[in-house]
Amino acid sequence: MSELISAIVPCFNEEESLPLFYAEIVRVAGEMKSTYGAEFEFLFIDDGSKDGTLAILRDMHKRDERVRYISFSRNFGKEAAMIAGLEGSKGDYCVILDADLQHPPALIPQMYEYVAKGEYDCAATRRISRKGEDRLMSFFARSFYKIINRVSDTEIVDGAQDFRFMTRQMVDAIIALPEYNRFSKGIFSWVGFNTKYIEVENVERVAGTTTWSFRKLFLYSLEGIIGYSTAPLAISSWLGVLFCLVAFVMIVVTVIKTLVFGEPVKGYPTTICVLCLVGGLQLLCMGITAQYISKMYLEVKGRPKYIKKETEADGR
Ligand code: UDP
Ligand code: MG
């Protein structure tokens, strides 16, 4: 039997990009069929789009039975869409790619070559330039990778994208991770397996607009740090130890000064400053702990990562 490749495509308000994307992936699928005899299924995840995305998907399925879709009851985010796609996929290989053609389907044959030969379990792209990206954004992105790789045992590769071609074995390993707070860049690396990174230039989206704001990216990076490192907790403990030591030395000095040398205690403003500083640090450290507790709270609730509203099997 020929091999089946599942192309998993998260879509959030992608009505403009979808027809272009579809044309391109169909072209690549045709090429791969004639070169390797590989079959495709195209699994689109409609992540609660507010535009005509779902209507386009229904229509595409009617005309091409390789097109499958899962439509969510609301927007659950790209992470949820990716896991839903992996869980719903049937292929011997899975490839995740964006609908906006920022992940060129033309790279799939090359990825397939690396993985099908058996040397690698996964092929992913890694962008080496941040061309066309806001300078401030690039700076924060770089800093994020520096910080996270220092504090986490899981390597998070700078510039690695979600554009990945994986074996079924690796996909099953990813599906088996039950966490609710998902940070794919960490998960892909945590499950191990051999990954080939293909270096690419940054590609701009064909149509529509990105939904990532600075705020969203910042929260996502916190997700990564909290999810893959306990360093902030350790730092807050060590800050506590440091301040206890400083306080102890200050107490001894003050007592000696007062009792032995009879100096009156003075310096009301300094006391207030120190009080504020220590109070602030205490709140900061409590806040760090609270971040972990809030993540745990979400995990403990055990809610589903996404809710399906419709799939191609519903025949609409
Ligand atoms: N996406 C999604 N859910 C979201 C946001 C984005 O499924 O809540 C999809 C989107 O349709 C696209 C991919 O994830 O296919 C990447 O999103 P986008 O292009 O906005 O991000 P960027 O390329 O700027 O990182
Ligand atoms: Mg994009």
Short mmCIF file of C-alpha atoms and ligand atoms in Angstrom, two decimals:
data_model
loop_
_atom_site.label_atom_id
_atom_site.label_comp_id
_atom_site.label_asym_id
_atom_site.label_seq_id
_atom_site.Cartn_x
_atom_site.Cartn_y
_atom_site.Cartn_z
CA MET A 1 0.00 0.00 0.00
CA SER A 2 1.19 3.49 -0.72
CA GLU A 3 2.13 5.78 2.09
CA LEU A 4 -0.32 8.38 3.36
CA ILE A 5 0.82 11.86 4.34
CA SER A 6 -1.48 14.01 6.47
CA ALA A 7 -1.08 17.73 5.88
CA ILE A 8 -2.42 19.50 8.96
CA VAL A 9 -3.39 23.12 8.49
CA PRO A 10 -4.60 25.34 11.36
CA CYS A 11 -6.85 28.08 9.96
CA PHE A 12 -8.16 31.12 11.73
CA ASN A 13 -9.94 33.56 9.42
CA GLU A 14 -8.04 32.39 6.36
CA GLU A 15 -10.71 32.76 3.64
CA GLU A 16 -8.34 34.83 1.52
CA SER A 17 -5.34 32.50 1.81
CA LEU A 18 -7.15 29.15 1.61
CA PRO A 19 -7.78 28.98 -2.16
CA LEU A 20 -4.14 29.94 -2.84
CA PHE A 21 -2.90 27.46 -0.27
CA TYR A 22 -5.10 24.68 -1.62
CA ALA A 23 -3.90 25.20 -5.19
CA GLU A 24 -0.30 24.98 -4.04
CA ILE A 25 -0.66 21.91 -1.82
CA VAL A 26 -2.59 20.07 -4.53
CA ARG A 27 0.26 20.81 -6.95
CA VAL A 28 2.81 19.44 -4.47
CA ALA A 29 0.64 16.40 -3.73
CA GLY A 30 0.47 15.62 -7.44
CA GLU A 31 4.23 15.91 -7.72
CA MET A 32 4.75 13.59 -4.76
CA LYS A 33 2.31 11.07 -6.10
CA SER A 34 4.21 10.77 -9.35
CA THR A 35 7.68 10.80 -7.74
CA TYR A 36 7.15 8.66 -4.65
CA GLY A 37 3.65 7.24 -5.08
CA ALA A 38 2.64 8.96 -1.83
CA GLU A 39 -1.00 9.82 -1.12
CA PHE A 40 -2.22 12.86 0.79
CA GLU A 41 -5.03 13.85 3.09
CA PHE A 42 -5.48 17.56 3.76
CA LEU A 43 -6.77 18.09 7.28
CA PHE A 44 -7.84 21.68 7.90
CA ILE A 45 -8.62 22.85 11.41
CA ASP A 46 -11.04 25.74 11.47
CA ASP A 47 -10.14 27.38 14.76
CA GLY A 48 -13.42 29.23 15.29
CA SER A 49 -13.04 31.49 12.25
CA LYS A 50 -15.50 34.36 11.93
CA ASP A 51 -15.19 34.66 8.15
CA GLY A 52 -16.03 32.27 5.33
CA THR A 53 -13.30 29.74 6.18
CA LEU A 54 -15.69 26.95 7.18
CA ALA A 55 -17.87 27.43 4.08
CA ILE A 56 -14.76 27.17 1.89
CA LEU A 57 -13.68 23.99 3.68
CA ARG A 58 -17.13 22.36 3.25
CA ASP A 59 -17.01 23.22 -0.39
CA MET A 60 -13.46 21.96 -0.85
CA HIS A 61 -14.41 18.64 0.78
CA LYS A 62 -17.34 18.24 -1.62
CA ARG A 63 -15.04 18.68 -4.60
CA ASP A 64 -12.01 16.79 -3.31
CA GLU A 65 -12.42 13.92 -0.89
CA ARG A 66 -8.81 14.22 0.23
CA VAL A 67 -9.91 17.40 2.05
CA ARG A 68 -11.04 16.78 5.63
CA TYR A 69 -11.77 19.36 8.28
CA ILE A 70 -12.42 19.80 11.96
CA SER A 71 -14.24 22.94 12.99
CA PHE A 72 -14.03 24.18 16.58
CA SER A 73 -16.89 25.63 18.60
CA ARG A 74 -14.82 28.78 19.15
CA ASN A 75 -11.24 30.04 18.78
CA PHE A 76 -9.00 27.81 20.90
CA GLY A 77 -5.65 28.99 19.51
CA LYS A 78 -3.11 27.50 17.15
CA GLU A 79 -1.74 25.08 19.74
CA ALA A 80 -5.16 23.48 20.14
CA ALA A 81 -5.61 23.39 16.38
CA MET A 82 -2.29 21.60 15.89
CA ILE A 83 -3.01 18.92 18.48
CA ALA A 84 -6.53 18.41 17.11
CA GLY A 85 -4.98 17.90 13.68
CA LEU A 86 -2.42 15.41 14.94
CA GLU A 87 -5.13 13.52 16.84
CA GLY A 88 -7.44 13.46 13.85
CA SER A 89 -4.81 12.52 11.29
CA LYS A 90 -4.61 9.08 9.73
CA GLY A 91 -1.33 9.33 7.81
CA ASP A 92 1.91 7.40 8.15
CA TYR A 93 3.49 10.84 8.25
CA CYS A 94 2.13 14.18 9.38
CA VAL A 95 3.19 17.61 8.26
CA ILE A 96 1.92 20.73 10.01
CA LEU A 97 1.86 23.91 8.00
CA ASP A 98 0.29 27.39 8.08
CA ALA A 99 -2.52 28.33 5.72
CA ASP A 100 -0.89 31.62 4.73
CA LEU A 101 1.86 29.98 2.61
CA GLN A 102 4.52 31.20 5.04
CA HIS A 103 5.42 27.52 5.21
CA PRO A 104 5.88 26.73 1.49
CA PRO A 105 4.36 23.32 0.64
CA ALA A 106 7.10 23.04 -2.01
CA LEU A 107 9.46 22.05 0.81
CA ILE A 108 7.46 18.92 1.65
CA PRO A 109 9.24 16.63 -0.87
CA GLN A 110 12.60 17.59 0.62
CA MET A 111 11.29 16.96 4.15
CA TYR A 112 9.85 13.63 3.05
CA GLU A 113 13.24 12.60 1.62
CA TYR A 114 14.97 13.21 4.94
CA VAL A 115 12.39 11.32 6.98
CA ALA A 116 11.46 8.49 4.62
CA LYS A 117 15.09 7.40 4.33
CA GLY A 118 14.90 6.61 8.02
CA GLU A 119 17.81 8.73 9.14
CA TYR A 120 15.53 11.36 10.71
CA ASP A 121 12.17 11.11 12.45
CA CYS A 122 11.31 14.70 11.82
CA ALA A 123 12.24 17.48 9.43
CA ALA A 124 11.50 21.06 10.42
CA THR A 125 12.30 24.47 9.07
CA ARG A 126 14.34 27.00 10.93
CA ARG A 127 14.35 30.55 9.77
CA ILE A 128 17.73 32.17 9.73
CA SER A 129 16.61 35.69 8.96
CA ARG A 130 13.95 37.77 10.58
CA LYS A 131 13.53 39.88 7.45
CA GLY A 132 10.32 41.85 7.31
CA GLU A 133 9.88 41.61 11.05
CA ASP A 134 9.65 44.52 13.43
CA ARG A 135 13.12 45.27 14.93
CA LEU A 136 11.83 45.49 18.48
CA MET A 137 9.99 42.20 18.00
CA SER A 138 13.17 40.51 16.72
CA PHE A 139 15.08 41.79 19.71
CA PHE A 140 12.54 40.36 22.15
CA ALA A 141 12.36 37.09 20.24
CA ARG A 142 16.14 36.67 20.38
CA SER A 143 16.23 37.52 24.07
CA PHE A 144 13.48 35.00 24.71
CA TYR A 145 15.49 32.18 23.12
CA LYS A 146 18.59 33.15 25.07
CA ILE A 147 16.72 33.17 28.36
CA ILE A 148 14.74 30.02 27.84
CA ASN A 149 17.74 27.98 26.73
CA ARG A 150 19.64 29.09 29.78
CA VAL A 151 16.90 28.18 32.23
CA SER A 152 15.38 25.10 30.63
CA ASP A 153 16.67 21.56 30.16
CA THR A 154 14.63 21.20 26.99
CA GLU A 155 16.38 22.83 24.07
CA ILE A 156 14.24 25.39 22.28
CA VAL A 157 15.85 25.99 18.90
CA ASP A 158 16.00 29.66 17.88
CA GLY A 159 13.93 30.26 14.78
CA ALA A 160 12.51 26.72 14.65
CA GLN A 161 9.04 26.88 13.13
CA ASP A 162 5.94 24.79 13.55
CA PHE A 163 6.40 23.63 9.94
CA ARG A 164 7.25 20.00 10.67
CA PHE A 165 7.16 16.69 8.91
CA MET A 166 7.02 13.80 11.37
CA THR A 167 6.72 10.05 11.50
CA ARG A 168 3.62 8.44 12.99
CA GLN A 169 5.77 7.25 15.87
CA MET A 170 6.73 10.80 16.81
CA VAL A 171 3.16 12.04 16.33
CA ASP A 172 1.88 9.35 18.69
CA ALA A 173 4.46 10.40 21.27
CA ILE A 174 3.24 14.01 21.03
CA ILE A 175 -0.42 13.01 21.28
CA ALA A 176 0.37 10.99 24.39
CA LEU A 177 1.38 14.14 26.29
CA PRO A 178 -1.78 15.12 28.10
CA GLU A 179 -1.03 18.69 29.13
CA TYR A 180 -3.55 21.45 28.65
CA ASN A 181 -1.01 24.28 28.53
CA ARG A 182 0.72 23.35 25.32
CA PHE A 183 3.91 24.94 24.09
CA SER A 184 4.75 23.07 20.90
CA LYS A 185 8.26 24.37 20.48
CA GLY A 186 9.03 22.66 23.79
CA ILE A 187 6.94 19.55 23.17
CA PHE A 188 8.59 18.79 19.80
CA SER A 189 11.96 18.94 21.43
CA TRP A 190 10.98 17.19 24.68
CA VAL A 191 9.73 14.02 22.94
CA GLY A 192 13.19 13.62 21.41
CA PHE A 193 13.72 11.79 18.09
CA ASN A 194 16.14 12.99 15.42
CA THR A 195 15.20 16.27 13.85
CA LYS A 196 16.69 17.69 10.67
CA TYR A 197 16.53 21.47 10.55
CA ILE A 198 16.22 22.96 7.10
CA GLU A 199 17.31 26.58 7.08
CA VAL A 200 14.93 28.97 5.35
CA GLU A 201 14.45 32.68 4.82
CA ASN A 202 11.45 34.37 6.36
CA VAL A 203 8.46 34.35 3.97
CA GLU A 204 5.67 36.92 4.27
CA ARG A 205 2.04 35.81 4.38
CA VAL A 206 0.14 35.82 1.06
CA ALA A 207 -3.06 37.41 2.29
CA GLY A 208 -4.91 38.38 5.45
CA THR A 209 -3.19 39.55 8.63
CA THR A 210 -1.32 37.90 11.47
CA THR A 211 -3.22 37.47 14.72
CA TRP A 212 -0.12 37.61 16.86
CA SER A 213 0.17 40.84 18.76
CA PHE A 214 3.12 41.73 20.95
CA ARG A 215 1.00 40.97 24.02
CA LYS A 216 0.07 37.49 22.72
CA LEU A 217 3.68 36.66 21.87
CA PHE A 218 4.84 37.85 25.27
CA LEU A 219 2.28 35.65 27.04
CA TYR A 220 3.26 32.73 24.79
CA SER A 221 6.91 33.16 25.73
CA LEU A 222 5.98 33.18 29.43
CA GLU A 223 4.07 29.97 28.75
CA GLY A 224 7.31 28.50 27.41
CA ILE A 225 9.41 29.60 30.34
CA ILE A 226 6.93 28.50 32.98
CA GLY A 227 6.14 25.27 31.17
CA TYR A 228 9.74 24.23 30.58
CA SER A 229 11.68 25.58 33.50
CA THR A 230 11.42 25.93 37.24
CA ALA A 231 14.25 28.49 37.26
CA PRO A 232 11.96 31.40 38.22
CA LEU A 233 10.97 29.46 41.34
CA ALA A 234 14.61 28.80 42.19
CA ILE A 235 15.49 32.44 41.59
CA SER A 236 12.77 33.57 43.96
CA SER A 237 14.01 31.18 46.66
CA TRP A 238 17.57 32.39 46.26
CA LEU A 239 16.46 36.01 46.43
CA GLY A 240 14.84 35.14 49.74
CA VAL A 241 18.06 33.60 51.06
CA LEU A 242 20.11 36.58 49.89
CA PHE A 243 17.85 39.09 51.58
CA CYS A 244 17.84 37.10 54.85
CA LEU A 245 21.64 37.17 54.85
CA VAL A 246 21.75 40.90 54.16
CA ALA A 247 19.18 41.54 56.89
CA PHE A 248 21.13 39.39 59.36
CA VAL A 249 24.37 41.29 58.76
CA MET A 250 22.53 44.61 59.06
CA ILE A 251 20.95 43.57 62.36
CA VAL A 252 24.31 42.53 63.85
CA VAL A 253 25.93 45.79 62.74
CA THR A 254 23.10 47.89 64.16
CA VAL A 255 23.07 46.07 67.49
CA ILE A 256 26.82 46.44 67.90
CA LYS A 257 26.74 50.10 66.91
CA THR A 258 23.98 50.84 69.41
CA LEU A 259 25.13 48.70 72.37
CA VAL A 260 28.91 49.00 72.08
CA PHE A 261 29.35 52.45 70.62
CA GLY A 262 26.12 53.99 71.92
CA GLU A 263 25.19 55.45 68.54
CA PRO A 264 21.51 56.34 68.26
CA VAL A 265 19.58 54.48 65.53
CA LYS A 266 18.87 56.87 62.67
CA GLY A 267 17.89 56.79 59.07
CA TYR A 268 14.11 56.67 58.86
CA PRO A 269 14.05 57.20 55.03
CA THR A 270 16.45 54.32 54.45
CA THR A 271 14.21 52.07 56.52
CA ILE A 272 11.24 52.96 54.37
CA CYS A 273 13.23 52.33 51.16
CA VAL A 274 14.37 48.94 52.33
CA LEU A 275 10.86 48.11 53.47
CA CYS A 276 9.46 48.96 50.05
CA LEU A 277 12.18 47.03 48.24
CA VAL A 278 11.71 43.91 50.33
CA GLY A 279 7.93 44.18 50.18
CA GLY A 280 8.16 44.48 46.39
CA LEU A 281 10.45 41.49 46.13
CA GLN A 282 8.12 39.44 48.27
CA LEU A 283 5.20 40.26 46.03
CA LEU A 284 7.28 39.48 42.94
CA CYS A 285 8.27 36.08 44.27
CA MET A 286 4.72 35.31 45.32
CA GLY A 287 3.65 36.35 41.83
CA ILE A 288 6.11 33.91 40.28
CA THR A 289 4.75 31.09 42.43
CA ALA A 290 1.24 32.17 41.52
CA GLN A 291 2.06 31.81 37.82
CA TYR A 292 2.90 28.17 38.34
CA ILE A 293 -0.16 27.63 40.53
CA SER A 294 -2.42 29.19 37.92
CA LYS A 295 -1.02 26.85 35.26
CA MET A 296 -1.54 23.92 37.61
CA TYR A 297 -5.09 25.10 38.23
CA LEU A 298 -5.84 24.91 34.52
CA GLU A 299 -4.22 21.48 34.28
CA VAL A 300 -6.10 20.15 37.30
CA LYS A 301 -9.45 21.18 35.85
CA GLY A 302 -8.71 18.68 33.09
CA ARG A 303 -10.75 20.49 30.48
CA PRO A 304 -10.55 19.39 26.84
CA LYS A 305 -8.00 21.25 24.73
CA TYR A 306 -10.62 22.00 22.08
CA ILE A 307 -14.26 21.31 21.32
CA LYS A 308 -15.28 20.07 17.86
CA LYS A 309 -18.43 21.49 16.39
CA GLU A 310 -18.37 19.96 12.95
CA THR A 311 -16.21 17.70 10.82
CA GLU A 312 -16.35 16.57 7.20
CA ALA A 313 -18.06 13.39 8.40
CA ASP A 314 -21.15 15.45 9.27
CA GLY A 315 -21.74 15.82 5.53
CA ARG A 316 -22.82 19.48 5.54
N1 UDP B 1 -4.02 30.24 13.64
C1 UDP B 1 -4.95 29.44 14.30
N2 UDP B 1 -5.52 29.90 15.44
C2 UDP B 1 -5.23 31.13 15.97
C3 UDP B 1 -4.27 31.91 15.30
C4 UDP B 1 -3.68 31.44 14.15
O1 UDP B 1 -5.24 28.32 13.87
O2 UDP B 1 -5.80 31.49 17.00
C5 UDP B 1 -3.40 29.74 12.38
C6 UDP B 1 -3.45 30.72 11.21
O3 UDP B 1 -4.63 30.57 10.47
C7 UDP B 1 -2.22 30.33 10.41
C8 UDP B 1 -1.25 29.87 11.49
O4 UDP B 1 -2.03 29.55 12.64
O5 UDP B 1 -2.48 29.25 9.53
C9 UDP B 1 -0.22 30.93 11.81
O6 UDP B 1 -0.88 32.11 12.19
P1 UDP B 1 -0.36 33.54 11.75
O7 UDP B 1 -0.02 33.54 10.30
O8 UDP B 1 -1.40 34.52 12.23
O9 UDP B 1 0.93 33.69 12.64
P2 UDP B 1 2.41 34.10 12.19
O10 UDP B 1 2.68 33.42 10.88
O11 UDP B 1 2.37 35.57 12.06
O12 UDP B 1 3.28 33.60 13.28
MG MG B 2 1.65 33.44 9.26
#
